[in-house]
Each structure stands twice: as C-alpha cells, then as structure tokens.
Amino acid sequence: MSPAAYREAVKALKYTQTEFAEMLGAKPRTGQYWASVAVPGPVALIIRLIQARPELLGVIEELTGRKRG
C-alpha cells in the first residue's frame, strides 16, 4: 500500500493519521511516517480487512478501547 492510499483509506474511515496510529498501538508520529514514507505490511493488511469487512473497525475499536475523535 502506498502512503497516498494509506492517507485516503484513513480519511475514508474518518480517522486522523494520529488517531489511527494510536488505535493500532503506535506513536502519533508513526502514523505520519506511514502517510509520507512507507506503510508496513501488517498495517496495510488491517486497512484492507476493514475495507472488505467494515464491521471489523468496530471490533478493533472495542478491543483497543479507542474510537474516532
């Protein structure tokens, strides 16, 4: 997944880059790195899973205790 595709996906999920990274257990600046340099494979997979099965976002939010701003 390209950084541009990551930015679009996170925006479509109505998350900021910072919020999405924090939900996945990463530091806020890591989300900015993903958006500008490189998206790790596991992060790309999570996004693709959410795109294929939108209900998984709710499961991830529940498991991590984080929800959209």
Short mmCIF file of C-alpha atoms in Angstrom, two decimals, residues 2 17 20-21 24 26 28-29 32 42-43 47 52 57 63 65 69:
data_model
loop_
_atom_site.label_atom_id
_atom_site.label_comp_id
_atom_site.label_asym_id
_atom_site.label_seq_id
_atom_site.Cartn_x
_atom_site.Cartn_y
_atom_site.Cartn_z
CA SER A 2 1.36 3.39 -0.93
CA GLN A 17 -3.42 9.75 10.90
CA PHE A 20 -5.42 5.60 13.53
CA ALA A 21 -1.82 5.01 14.54
CA LEU A 24 -3.08 0.34 16.42
CA ALA A 26 1.77 3.12 17.51
CA PRO A 28 1.30 9.54 16.74
CA ARG A 29 4.33 10.42 14.63
CA GLN A 32 2.59 10.49 9.93
CA PRO A 42 0.53 -5.55 8.75
CA VAL A 43 -0.96 -2.04 8.76
CA ILE A 47 -6.79 -1.48 6.37
CA ALA A 52 -13.50 -5.65 2.97
CA LEU A 57 -13.38 -1.47 12.58
CA LEU A 63 -10.58 -4.39 21.59
CA GLY A 65 -10.70 0.91 23.70
CA GLY A 69 -12.11 11.52 17.82
#
